[in-house]
PDB file of C-alpha atoms in Angstrom:
ATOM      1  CA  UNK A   1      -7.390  -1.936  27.477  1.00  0.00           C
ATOM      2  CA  UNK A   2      -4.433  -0.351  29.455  1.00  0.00           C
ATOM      3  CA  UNK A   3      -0.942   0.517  28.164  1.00  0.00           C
ATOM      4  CA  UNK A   4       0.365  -2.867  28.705  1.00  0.00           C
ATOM      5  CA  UNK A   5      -2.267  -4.664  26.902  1.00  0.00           C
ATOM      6  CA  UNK A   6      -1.720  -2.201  23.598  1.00  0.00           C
ATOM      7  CA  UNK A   7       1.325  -2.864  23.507  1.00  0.00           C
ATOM      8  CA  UNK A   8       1.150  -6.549  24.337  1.00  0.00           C
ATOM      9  CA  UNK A   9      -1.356  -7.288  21.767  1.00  0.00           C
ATOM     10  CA  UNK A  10       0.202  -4.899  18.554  1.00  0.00           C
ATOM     11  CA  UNK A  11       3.686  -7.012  19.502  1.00  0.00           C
ATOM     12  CA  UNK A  12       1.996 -10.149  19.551  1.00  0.00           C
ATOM     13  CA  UNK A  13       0.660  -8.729  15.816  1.00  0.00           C
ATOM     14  CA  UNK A  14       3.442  -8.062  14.420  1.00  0.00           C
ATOM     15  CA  UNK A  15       5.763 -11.048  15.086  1.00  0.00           C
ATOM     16  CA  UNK A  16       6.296 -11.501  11.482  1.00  0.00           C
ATOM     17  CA  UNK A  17       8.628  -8.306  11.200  1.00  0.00           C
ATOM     18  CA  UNK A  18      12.353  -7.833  12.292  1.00  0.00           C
ATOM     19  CA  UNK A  19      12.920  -7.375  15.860  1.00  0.00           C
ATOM     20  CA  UNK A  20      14.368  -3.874  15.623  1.00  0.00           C
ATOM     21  CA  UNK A  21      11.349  -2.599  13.527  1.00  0.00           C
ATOM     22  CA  UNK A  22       8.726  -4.491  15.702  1.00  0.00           C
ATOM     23  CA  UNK A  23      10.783  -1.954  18.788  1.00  0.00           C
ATOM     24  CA  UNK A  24      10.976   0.761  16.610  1.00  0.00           C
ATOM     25  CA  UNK A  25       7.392   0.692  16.189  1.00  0.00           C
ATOM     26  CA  UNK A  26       6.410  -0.032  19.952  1.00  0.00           C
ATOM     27  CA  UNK A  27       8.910   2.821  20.761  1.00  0.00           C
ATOM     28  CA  UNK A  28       5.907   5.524  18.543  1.00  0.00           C
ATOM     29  CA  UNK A  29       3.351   4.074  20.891  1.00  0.00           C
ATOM     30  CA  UNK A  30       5.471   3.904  24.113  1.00  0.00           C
ATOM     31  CA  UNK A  31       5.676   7.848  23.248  1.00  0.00           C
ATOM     32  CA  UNK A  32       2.605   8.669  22.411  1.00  0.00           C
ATOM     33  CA  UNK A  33       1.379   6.803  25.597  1.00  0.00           C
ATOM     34  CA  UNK A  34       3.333   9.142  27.788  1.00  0.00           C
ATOM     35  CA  UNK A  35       2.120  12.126  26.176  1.00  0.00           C
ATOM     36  CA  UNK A  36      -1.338  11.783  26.948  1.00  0.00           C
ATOM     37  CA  UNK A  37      -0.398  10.284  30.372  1.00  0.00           C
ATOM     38  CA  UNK A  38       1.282  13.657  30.466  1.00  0.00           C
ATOM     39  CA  UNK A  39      -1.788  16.067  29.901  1.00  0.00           C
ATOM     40  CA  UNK A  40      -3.699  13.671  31.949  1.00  0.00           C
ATOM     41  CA  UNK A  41      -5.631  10.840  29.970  1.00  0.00           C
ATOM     42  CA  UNK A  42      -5.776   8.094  31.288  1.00  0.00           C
ATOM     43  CA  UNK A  43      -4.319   4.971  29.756  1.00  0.00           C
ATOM     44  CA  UNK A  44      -7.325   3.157  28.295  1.00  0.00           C
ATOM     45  CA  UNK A  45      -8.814   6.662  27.338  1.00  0.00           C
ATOM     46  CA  UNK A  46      -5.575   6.640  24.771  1.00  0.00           C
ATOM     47  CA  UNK A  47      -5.714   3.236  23.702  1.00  0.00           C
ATOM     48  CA  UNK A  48      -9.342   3.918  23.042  1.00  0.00           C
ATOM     49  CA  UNK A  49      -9.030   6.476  20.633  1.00  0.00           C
ATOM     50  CA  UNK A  50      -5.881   4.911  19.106  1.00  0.00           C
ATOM     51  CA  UNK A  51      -8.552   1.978  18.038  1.00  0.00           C
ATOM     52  CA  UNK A  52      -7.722  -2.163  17.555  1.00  0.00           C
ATOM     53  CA  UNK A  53      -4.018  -2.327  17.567  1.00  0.00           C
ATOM     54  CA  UNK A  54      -5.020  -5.520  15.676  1.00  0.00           C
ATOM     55  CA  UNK A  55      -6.008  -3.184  12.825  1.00  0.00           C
ATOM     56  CA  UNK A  56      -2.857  -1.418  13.364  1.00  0.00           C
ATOM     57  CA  UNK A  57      -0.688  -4.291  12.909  1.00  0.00           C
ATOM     58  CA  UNK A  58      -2.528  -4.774   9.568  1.00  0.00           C
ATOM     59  CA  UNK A  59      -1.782  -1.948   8.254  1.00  0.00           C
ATOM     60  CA  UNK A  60       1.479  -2.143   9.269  1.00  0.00           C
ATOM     61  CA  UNK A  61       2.067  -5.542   7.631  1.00  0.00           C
ATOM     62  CA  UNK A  62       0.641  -4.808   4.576  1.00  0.00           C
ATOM     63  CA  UNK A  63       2.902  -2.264   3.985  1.00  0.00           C
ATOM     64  CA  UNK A  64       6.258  -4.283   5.288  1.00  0.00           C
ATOM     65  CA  UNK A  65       4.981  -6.962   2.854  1.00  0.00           C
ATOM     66  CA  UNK A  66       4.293  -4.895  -0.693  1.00  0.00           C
ATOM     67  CA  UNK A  67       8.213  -2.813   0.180  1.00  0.00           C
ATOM     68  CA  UNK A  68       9.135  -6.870   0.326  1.00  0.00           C
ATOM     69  CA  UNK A  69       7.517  -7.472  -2.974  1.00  0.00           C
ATOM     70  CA  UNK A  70       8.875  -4.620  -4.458  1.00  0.00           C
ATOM     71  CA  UNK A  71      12.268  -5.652  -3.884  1.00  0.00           C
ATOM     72  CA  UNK A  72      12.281  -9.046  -4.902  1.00  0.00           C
ATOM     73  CA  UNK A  73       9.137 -10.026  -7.233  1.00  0.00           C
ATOM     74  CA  UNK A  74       8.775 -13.547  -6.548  1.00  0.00           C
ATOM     75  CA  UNK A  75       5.315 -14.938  -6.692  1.00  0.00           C
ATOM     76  CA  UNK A  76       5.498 -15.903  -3.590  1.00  0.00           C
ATOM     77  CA  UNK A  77       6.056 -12.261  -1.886  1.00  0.00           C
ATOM     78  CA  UNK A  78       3.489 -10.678  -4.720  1.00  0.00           C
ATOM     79  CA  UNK A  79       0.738 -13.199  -3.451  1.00  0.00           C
ATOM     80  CA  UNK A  80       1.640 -12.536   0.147  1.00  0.00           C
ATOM     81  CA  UNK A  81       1.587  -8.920  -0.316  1.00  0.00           C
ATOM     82  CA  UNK A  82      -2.008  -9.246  -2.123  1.00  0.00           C
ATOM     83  CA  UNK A  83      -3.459 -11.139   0.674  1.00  0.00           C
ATOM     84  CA  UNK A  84      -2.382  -8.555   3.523  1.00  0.00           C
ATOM     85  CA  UNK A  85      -4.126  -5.951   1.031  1.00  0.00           C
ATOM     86  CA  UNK A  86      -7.166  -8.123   1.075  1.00  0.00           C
ATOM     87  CA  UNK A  87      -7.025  -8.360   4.419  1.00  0.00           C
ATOM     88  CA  UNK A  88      -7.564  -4.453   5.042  1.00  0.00           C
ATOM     89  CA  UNK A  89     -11.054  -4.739   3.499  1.00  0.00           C
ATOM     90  CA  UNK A  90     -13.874  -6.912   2.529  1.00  0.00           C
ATOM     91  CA  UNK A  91     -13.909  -4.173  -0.203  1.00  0.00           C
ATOM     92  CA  UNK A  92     -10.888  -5.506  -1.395  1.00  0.00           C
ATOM     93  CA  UNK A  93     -11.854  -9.176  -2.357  1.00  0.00           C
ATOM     94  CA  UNK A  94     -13.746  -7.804  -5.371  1.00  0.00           C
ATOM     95  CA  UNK A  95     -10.870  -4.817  -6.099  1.00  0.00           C
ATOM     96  CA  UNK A  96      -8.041  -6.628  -5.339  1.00  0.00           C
ATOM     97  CA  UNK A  97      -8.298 -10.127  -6.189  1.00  0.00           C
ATOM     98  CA  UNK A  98     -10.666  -9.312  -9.471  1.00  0.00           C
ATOM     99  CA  UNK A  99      -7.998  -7.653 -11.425  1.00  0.00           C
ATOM    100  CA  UNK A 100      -5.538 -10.297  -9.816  1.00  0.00           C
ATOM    101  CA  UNK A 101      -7.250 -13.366 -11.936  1.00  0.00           C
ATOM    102  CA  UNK A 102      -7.515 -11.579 -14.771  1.00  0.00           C
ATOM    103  CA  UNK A 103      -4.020 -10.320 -15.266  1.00  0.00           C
ATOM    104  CA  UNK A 104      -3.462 -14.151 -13.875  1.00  0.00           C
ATOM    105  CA  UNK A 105      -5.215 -15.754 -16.419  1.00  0.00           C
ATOM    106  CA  UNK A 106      -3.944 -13.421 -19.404  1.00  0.00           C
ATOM    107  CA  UNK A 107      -0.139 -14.222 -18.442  1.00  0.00           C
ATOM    108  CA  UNK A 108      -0.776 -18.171 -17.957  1.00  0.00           C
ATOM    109  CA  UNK A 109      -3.054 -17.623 -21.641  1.00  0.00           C
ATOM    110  CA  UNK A 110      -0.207 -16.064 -23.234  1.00  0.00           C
ATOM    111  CA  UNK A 111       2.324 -18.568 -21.635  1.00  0.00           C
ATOM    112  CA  UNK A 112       0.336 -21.361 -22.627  1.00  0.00           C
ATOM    113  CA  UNK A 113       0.115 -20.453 -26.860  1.00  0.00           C
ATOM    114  CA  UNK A 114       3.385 -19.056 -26.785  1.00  0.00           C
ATOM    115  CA  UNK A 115       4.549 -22.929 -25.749  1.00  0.00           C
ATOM    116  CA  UNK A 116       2.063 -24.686 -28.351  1.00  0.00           C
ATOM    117  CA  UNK A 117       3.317 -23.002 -31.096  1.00  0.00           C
ATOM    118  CA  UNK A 118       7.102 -23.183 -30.283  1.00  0.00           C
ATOM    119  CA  UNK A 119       6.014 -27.079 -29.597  1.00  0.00           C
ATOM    120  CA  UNK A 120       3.887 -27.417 -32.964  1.00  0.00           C
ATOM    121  CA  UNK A 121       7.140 -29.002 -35.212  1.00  0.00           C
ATOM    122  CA  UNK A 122       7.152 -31.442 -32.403  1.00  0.00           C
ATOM    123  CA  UNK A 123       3.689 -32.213 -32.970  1.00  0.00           C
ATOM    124  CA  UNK A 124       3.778 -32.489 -36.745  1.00  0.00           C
ATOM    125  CA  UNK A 125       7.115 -34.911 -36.255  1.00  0.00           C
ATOM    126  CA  UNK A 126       5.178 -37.305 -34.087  1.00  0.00           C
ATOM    127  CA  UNK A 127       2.352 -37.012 -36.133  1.00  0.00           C
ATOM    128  CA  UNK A 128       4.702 -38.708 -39.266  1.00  0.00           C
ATOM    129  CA  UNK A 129       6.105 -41.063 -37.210  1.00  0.00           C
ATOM    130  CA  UNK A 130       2.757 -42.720 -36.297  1.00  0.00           C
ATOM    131  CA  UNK A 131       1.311 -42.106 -39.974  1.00  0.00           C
ATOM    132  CA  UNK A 132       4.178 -41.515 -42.304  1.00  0.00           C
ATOM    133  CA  UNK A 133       2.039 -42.001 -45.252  1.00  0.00           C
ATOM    134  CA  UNK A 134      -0.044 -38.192 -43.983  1.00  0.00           C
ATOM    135  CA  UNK A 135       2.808 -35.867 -44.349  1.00  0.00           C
ATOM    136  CA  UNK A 136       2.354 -33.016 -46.254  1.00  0.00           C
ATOM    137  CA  UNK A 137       5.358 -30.248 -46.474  1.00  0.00           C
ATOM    138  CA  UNK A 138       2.553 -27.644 -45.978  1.00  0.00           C
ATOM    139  CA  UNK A 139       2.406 -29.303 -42.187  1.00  0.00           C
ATOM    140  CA  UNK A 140       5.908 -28.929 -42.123  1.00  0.00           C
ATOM    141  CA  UNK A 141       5.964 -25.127 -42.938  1.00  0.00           C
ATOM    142  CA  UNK A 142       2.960 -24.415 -41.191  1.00  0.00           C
ATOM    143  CA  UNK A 143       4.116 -25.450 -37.820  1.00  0.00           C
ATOM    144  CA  UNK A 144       7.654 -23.692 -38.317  1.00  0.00           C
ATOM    145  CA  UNK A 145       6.185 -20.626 -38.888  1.00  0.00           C
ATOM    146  CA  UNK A 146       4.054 -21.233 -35.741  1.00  0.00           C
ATOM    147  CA  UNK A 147       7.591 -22.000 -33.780  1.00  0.00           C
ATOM    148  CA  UNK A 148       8.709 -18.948 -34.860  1.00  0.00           C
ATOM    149  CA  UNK A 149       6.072 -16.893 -34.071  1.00  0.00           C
ATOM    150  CA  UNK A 150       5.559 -18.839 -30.572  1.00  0.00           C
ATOM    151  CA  UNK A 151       9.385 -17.301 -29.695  1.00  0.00           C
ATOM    152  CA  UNK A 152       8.113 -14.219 -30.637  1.00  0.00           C
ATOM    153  CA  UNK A 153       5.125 -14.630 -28.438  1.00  0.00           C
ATOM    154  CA  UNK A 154       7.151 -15.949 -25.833  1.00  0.00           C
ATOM    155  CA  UNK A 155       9.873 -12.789 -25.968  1.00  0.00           C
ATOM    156  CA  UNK A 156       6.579 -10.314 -25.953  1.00  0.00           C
ATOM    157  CA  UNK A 157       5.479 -12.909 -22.483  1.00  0.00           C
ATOM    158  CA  UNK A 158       8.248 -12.124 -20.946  1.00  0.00           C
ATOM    159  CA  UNK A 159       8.230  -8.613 -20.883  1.00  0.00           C
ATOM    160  CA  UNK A 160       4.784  -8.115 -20.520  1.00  0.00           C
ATOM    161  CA  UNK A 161       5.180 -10.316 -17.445  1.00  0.00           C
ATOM    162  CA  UNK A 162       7.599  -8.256 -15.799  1.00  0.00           C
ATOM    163  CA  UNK A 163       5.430  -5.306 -16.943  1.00  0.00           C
ATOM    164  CA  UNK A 164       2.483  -6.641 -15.325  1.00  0.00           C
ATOM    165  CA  UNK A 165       3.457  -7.555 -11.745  1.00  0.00           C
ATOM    166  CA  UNK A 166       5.229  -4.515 -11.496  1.00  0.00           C
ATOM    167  CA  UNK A 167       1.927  -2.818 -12.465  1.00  0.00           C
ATOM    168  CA  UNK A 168       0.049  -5.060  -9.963  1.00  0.00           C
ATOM    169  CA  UNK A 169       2.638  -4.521  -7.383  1.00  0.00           C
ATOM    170  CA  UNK A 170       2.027  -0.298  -7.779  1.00  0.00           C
ATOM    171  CA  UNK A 171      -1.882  -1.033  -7.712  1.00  0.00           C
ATOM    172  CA  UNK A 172      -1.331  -2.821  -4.726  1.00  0.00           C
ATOM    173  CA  UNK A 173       0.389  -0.011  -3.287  1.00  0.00           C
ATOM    174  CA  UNK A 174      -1.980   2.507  -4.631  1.00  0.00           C
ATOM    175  CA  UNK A 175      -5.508   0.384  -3.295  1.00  0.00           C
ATOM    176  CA  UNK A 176      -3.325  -0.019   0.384  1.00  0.00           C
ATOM    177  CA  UNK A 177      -3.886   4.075   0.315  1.00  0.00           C
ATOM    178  CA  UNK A 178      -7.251   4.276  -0.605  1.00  0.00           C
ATOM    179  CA  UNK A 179      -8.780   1.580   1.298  1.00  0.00           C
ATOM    180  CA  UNK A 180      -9.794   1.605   4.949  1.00  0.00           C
ATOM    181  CA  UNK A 181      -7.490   4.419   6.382  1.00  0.00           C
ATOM    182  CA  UNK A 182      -8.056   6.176   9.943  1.00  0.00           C
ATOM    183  CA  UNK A 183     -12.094   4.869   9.896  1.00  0.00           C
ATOM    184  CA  UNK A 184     -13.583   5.395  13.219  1.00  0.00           C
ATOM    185  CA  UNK A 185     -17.024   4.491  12.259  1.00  0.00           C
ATOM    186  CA  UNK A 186     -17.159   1.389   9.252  1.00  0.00           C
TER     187      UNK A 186
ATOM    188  CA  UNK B   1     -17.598  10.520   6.186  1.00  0.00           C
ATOM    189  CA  UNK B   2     -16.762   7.586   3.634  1.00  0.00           C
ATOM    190  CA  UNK B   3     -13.866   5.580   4.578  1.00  0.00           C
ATOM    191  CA  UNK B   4     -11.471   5.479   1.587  1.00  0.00           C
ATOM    192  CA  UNK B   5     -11.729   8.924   1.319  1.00  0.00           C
ATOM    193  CA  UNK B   6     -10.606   9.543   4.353  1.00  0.00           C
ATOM    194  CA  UNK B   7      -7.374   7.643   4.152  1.00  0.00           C
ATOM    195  CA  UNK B   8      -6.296   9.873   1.321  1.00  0.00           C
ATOM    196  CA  UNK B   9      -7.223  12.952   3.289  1.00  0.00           C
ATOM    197  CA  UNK B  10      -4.903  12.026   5.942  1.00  0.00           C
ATOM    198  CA  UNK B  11      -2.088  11.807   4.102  1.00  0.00           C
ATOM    199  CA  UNK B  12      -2.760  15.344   2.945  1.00  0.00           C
ATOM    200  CA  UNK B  13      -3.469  16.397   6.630  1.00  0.00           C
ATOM    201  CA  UNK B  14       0.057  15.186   8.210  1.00  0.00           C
ATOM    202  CA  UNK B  15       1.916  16.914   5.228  1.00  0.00           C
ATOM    203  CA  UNK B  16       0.125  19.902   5.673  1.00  0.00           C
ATOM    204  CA  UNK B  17       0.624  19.885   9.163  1.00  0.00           C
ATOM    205  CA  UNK B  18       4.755  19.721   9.040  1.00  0.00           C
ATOM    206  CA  UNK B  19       5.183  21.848   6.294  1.00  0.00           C
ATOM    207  CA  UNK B  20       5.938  25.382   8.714  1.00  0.00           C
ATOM    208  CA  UNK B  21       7.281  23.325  11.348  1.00  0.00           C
ATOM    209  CA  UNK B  22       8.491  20.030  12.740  1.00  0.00           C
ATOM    210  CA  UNK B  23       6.300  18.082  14.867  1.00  0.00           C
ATOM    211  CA  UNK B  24       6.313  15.105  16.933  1.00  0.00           C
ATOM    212  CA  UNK B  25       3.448  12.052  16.507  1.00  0.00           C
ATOM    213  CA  UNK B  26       1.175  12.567  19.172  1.00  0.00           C
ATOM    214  CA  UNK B  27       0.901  16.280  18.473  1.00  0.00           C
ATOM    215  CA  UNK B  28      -0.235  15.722  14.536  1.00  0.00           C
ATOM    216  CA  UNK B  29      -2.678  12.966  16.064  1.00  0.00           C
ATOM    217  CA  UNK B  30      -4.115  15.749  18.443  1.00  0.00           C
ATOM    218  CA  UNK B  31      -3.826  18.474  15.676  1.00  0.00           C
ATOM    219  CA  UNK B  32      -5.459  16.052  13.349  1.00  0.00           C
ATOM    220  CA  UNK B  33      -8.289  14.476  15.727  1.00  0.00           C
ATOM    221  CA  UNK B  34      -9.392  18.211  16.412  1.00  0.00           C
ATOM    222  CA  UNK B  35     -10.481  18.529  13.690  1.00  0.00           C
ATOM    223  CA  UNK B  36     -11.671  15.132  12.224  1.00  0.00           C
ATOM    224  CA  UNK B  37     -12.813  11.814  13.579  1.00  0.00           C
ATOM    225  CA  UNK B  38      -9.931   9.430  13.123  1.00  0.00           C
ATOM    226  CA  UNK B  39      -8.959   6.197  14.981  1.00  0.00           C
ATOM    227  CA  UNK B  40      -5.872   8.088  16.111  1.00  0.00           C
ATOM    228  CA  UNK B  41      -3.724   4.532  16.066  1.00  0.00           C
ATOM    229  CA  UNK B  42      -3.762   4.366  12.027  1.00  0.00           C
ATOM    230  CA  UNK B  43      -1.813   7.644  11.685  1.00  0.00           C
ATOM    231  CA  UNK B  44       1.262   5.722  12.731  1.00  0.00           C
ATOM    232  CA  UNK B  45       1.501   3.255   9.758  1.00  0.00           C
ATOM    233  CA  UNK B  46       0.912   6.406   7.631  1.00  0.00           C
ATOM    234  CA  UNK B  47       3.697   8.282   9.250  1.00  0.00           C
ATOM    235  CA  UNK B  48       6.174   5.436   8.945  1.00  0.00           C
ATOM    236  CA  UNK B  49       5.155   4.536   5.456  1.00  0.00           C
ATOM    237  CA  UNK B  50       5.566   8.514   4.166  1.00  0.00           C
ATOM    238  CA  UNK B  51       8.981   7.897   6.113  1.00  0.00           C
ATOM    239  CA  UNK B  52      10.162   5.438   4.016  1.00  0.00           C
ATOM    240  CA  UNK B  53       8.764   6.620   1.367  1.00  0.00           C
ATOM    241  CA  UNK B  54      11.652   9.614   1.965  1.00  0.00           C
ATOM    242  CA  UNK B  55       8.972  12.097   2.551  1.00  0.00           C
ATOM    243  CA  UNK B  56       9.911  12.675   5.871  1.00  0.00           C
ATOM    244  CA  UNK B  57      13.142  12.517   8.021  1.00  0.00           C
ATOM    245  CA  UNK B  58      13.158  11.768  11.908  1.00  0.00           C
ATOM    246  CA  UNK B  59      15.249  12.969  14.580  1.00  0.00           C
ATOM    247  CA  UNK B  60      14.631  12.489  18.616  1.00  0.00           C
ATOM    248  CA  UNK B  61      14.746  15.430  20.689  1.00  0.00           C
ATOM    249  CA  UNK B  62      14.689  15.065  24.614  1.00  0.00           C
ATOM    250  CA  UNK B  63      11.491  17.025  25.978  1.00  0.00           C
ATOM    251  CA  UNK B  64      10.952  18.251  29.446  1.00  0.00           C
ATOM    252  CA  UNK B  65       7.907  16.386  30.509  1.00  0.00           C
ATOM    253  CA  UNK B  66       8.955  12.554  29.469  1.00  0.00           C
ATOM    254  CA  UNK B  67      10.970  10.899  27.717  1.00  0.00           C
ATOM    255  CA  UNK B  68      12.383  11.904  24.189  1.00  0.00           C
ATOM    256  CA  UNK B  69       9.889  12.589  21.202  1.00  0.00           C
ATOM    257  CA  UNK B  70      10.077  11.302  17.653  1.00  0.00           C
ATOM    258  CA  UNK B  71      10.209  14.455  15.487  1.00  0.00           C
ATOM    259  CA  UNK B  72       9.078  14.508  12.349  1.00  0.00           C
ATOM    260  CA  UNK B  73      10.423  16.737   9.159  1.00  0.00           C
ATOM    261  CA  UNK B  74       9.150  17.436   5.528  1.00  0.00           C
ATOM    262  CA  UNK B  75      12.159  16.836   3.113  1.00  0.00           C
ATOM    263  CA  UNK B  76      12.206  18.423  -0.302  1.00  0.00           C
ATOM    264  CA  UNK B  77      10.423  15.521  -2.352  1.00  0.00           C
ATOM    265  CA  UNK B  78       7.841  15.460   0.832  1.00  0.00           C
ATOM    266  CA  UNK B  79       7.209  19.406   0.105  1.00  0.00           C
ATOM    267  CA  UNK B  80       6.735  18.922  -3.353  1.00  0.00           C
ATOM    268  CA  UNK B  81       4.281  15.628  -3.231  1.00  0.00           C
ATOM    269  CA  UNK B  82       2.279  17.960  -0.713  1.00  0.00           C
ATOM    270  CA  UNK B  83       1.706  20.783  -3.419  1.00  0.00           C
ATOM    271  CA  UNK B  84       0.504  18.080  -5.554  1.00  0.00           C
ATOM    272  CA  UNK B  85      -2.286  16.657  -3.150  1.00  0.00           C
ATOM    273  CA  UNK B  86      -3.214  20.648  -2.102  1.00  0.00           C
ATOM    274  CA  UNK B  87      -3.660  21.428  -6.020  1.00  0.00           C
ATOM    275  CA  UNK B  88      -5.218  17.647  -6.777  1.00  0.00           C
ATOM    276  CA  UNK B  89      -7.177  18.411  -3.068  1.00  0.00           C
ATOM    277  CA  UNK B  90      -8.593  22.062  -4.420  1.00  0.00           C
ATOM    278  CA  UNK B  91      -9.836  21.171  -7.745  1.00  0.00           C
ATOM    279  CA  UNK B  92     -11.532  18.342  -6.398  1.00  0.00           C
ATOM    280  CA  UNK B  93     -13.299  20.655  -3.451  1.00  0.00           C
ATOM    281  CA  UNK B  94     -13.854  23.185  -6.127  1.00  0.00           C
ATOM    282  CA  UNK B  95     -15.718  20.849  -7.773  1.00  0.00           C
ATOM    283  CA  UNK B  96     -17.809  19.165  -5.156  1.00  0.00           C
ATOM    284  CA  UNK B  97     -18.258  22.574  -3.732  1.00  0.00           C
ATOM    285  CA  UNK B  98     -19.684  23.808  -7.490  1.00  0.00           C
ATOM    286  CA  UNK B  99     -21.884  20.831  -7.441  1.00  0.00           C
ATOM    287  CA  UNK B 100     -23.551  21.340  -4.425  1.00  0.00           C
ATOM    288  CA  UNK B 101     -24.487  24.917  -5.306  1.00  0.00           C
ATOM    289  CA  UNK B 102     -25.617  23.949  -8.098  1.00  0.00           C
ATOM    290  CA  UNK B 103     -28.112  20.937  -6.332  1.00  0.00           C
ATOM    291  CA  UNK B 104     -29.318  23.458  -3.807  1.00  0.00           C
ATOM    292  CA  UNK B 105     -30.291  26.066  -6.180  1.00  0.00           C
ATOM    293  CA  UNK B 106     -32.077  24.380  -8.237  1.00  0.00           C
ATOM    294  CA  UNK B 107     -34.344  22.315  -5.673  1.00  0.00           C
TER     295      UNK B 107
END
């Protein structure tokens, strides 16, 4: 691969960034292209030892996208974020997405009591108005207590929701370190 | 050498290499490849990543053979995250090192 093809091929990569940083980053290449043309390399002897700037771009991205996710947490920029991680490592399906379903399903677990039991009275009032002669006041009580206890659940959700992503988001960030850095030989 | 390792390495490596002086990318590639087999390309997202992450500053400085190089400069928080990896980077080695004496004696 010669200069041109680099640099064709990492731009083509990277599309999904802003203009000025997609230049900005060319720009580091551009540079260190001249400096081995300098002292003599030739140009696919540098792109060879700079490796796939496929694999470059990755990295790149992955990067762009968890800063993204750290600044707004949506759940669509966390989920974007996780699959450019992914996408660094076969390694990563089972380190990445693992601990991804499981803090998942706790949050949608918690979510999904914390709505029952705020819901409950409802139940117990339909319940009497299909068989009026069931009611007991214990039903009554019961389920308030539940409401109650599903707002406190709910209040607890919330934060631990916030806590969580923002945990995931730093793991994220952490595994994008670890994982699949300058390899020359997988 | 194993490949996740090696990623955290590198970090260690570029802030090791601008903490006497400022250098530009291709020379802490060189530097770096000299001593270790890296595909040279992935120091780039590291640099600009550390960058942002206000480890480093940049500045362009015209040079006499080409056009203008990207130089790269430790800031204080960059300084102090490196003498956190060296100390983190020593008590591991000490530790594999220990091991390894240990495994070769006793065989």
């Amino acid at each position: 691969m010669n200069k041109q093809q680099f640099l064709n091929s990492l731009d083509e990569s990277l599309q999904k960034l802003s203009s000025d940083e997609r230049q900005d980053i060319l720009q580091d290449f551009k540079e260190h292209f001249a400096n081995g043309i300098a002292e003599g390399k030739s140009e696919e002897h540098i792109s060879a030892s700079l490796g796939s700037p496929n694999h470059i771009a990755k990295e790149l991205l992955a990067s762009h996208l968890l800063e993204k996710a750290e600044r707004t947490e949506t759940t669509g920029n966390i989920v974007r974020a996780m699959w450019a991680v992914i996408g660094l490592g076969f390694f990563n399906v089972v380190i990445v997405l693992g601990p991804f379903i499981a803090i998942a399903a706790l949050v949608v677990a918690g979510w999904a009591s914390s709505i029952a039991f705020i819901l409950s009275p409802l139940l117990v009032f339909i319940n009497v108005m299909l068989n009026p002669d069931t009611f007991i006041l214990f039903d009554m009580f019961f389920s308030m207590m539940l409401c109650g206890l599903g707002l406190f659940i709910a209040i607890g959700m919330f934060y631990m929701t916030k806590g969580f992503i923002r945990g995931f988001v730093r793991y994220l960030r952490f595994n994008t370190k670890m994982v699949k850095g300058g390899l020359k030989h997988v | 050498m194993n490949v996740q390792f090696k990623k955290g390495v590198l970090e260690l490596c570029v802030l090791v290499l601008l903490d006497k002086q400022d250098r530009y990318g291709y020379e802490l590639v060189q530097k770096i490849s000299e001593q270790i087999a890296i595909s040279e390309g992935s120091v780039y997202p590291l640099l600009r990543r550390l960058t942002k992450e206000e480890y480093f500053t940049t500045y362009l400085q015209e040079s006499s053979e080409g056009p203008s190089r990207k130089y790269y400069k430790l800031t204080d928080k960059g300084r102090m995250y490196l003498r956190e990896l060296t100390r983190e980077w020593k008590e591991f080695s000490n530790g594999v090192n220990q091991l390894i004496k240990e495994g070769v004696s006793d065989e």
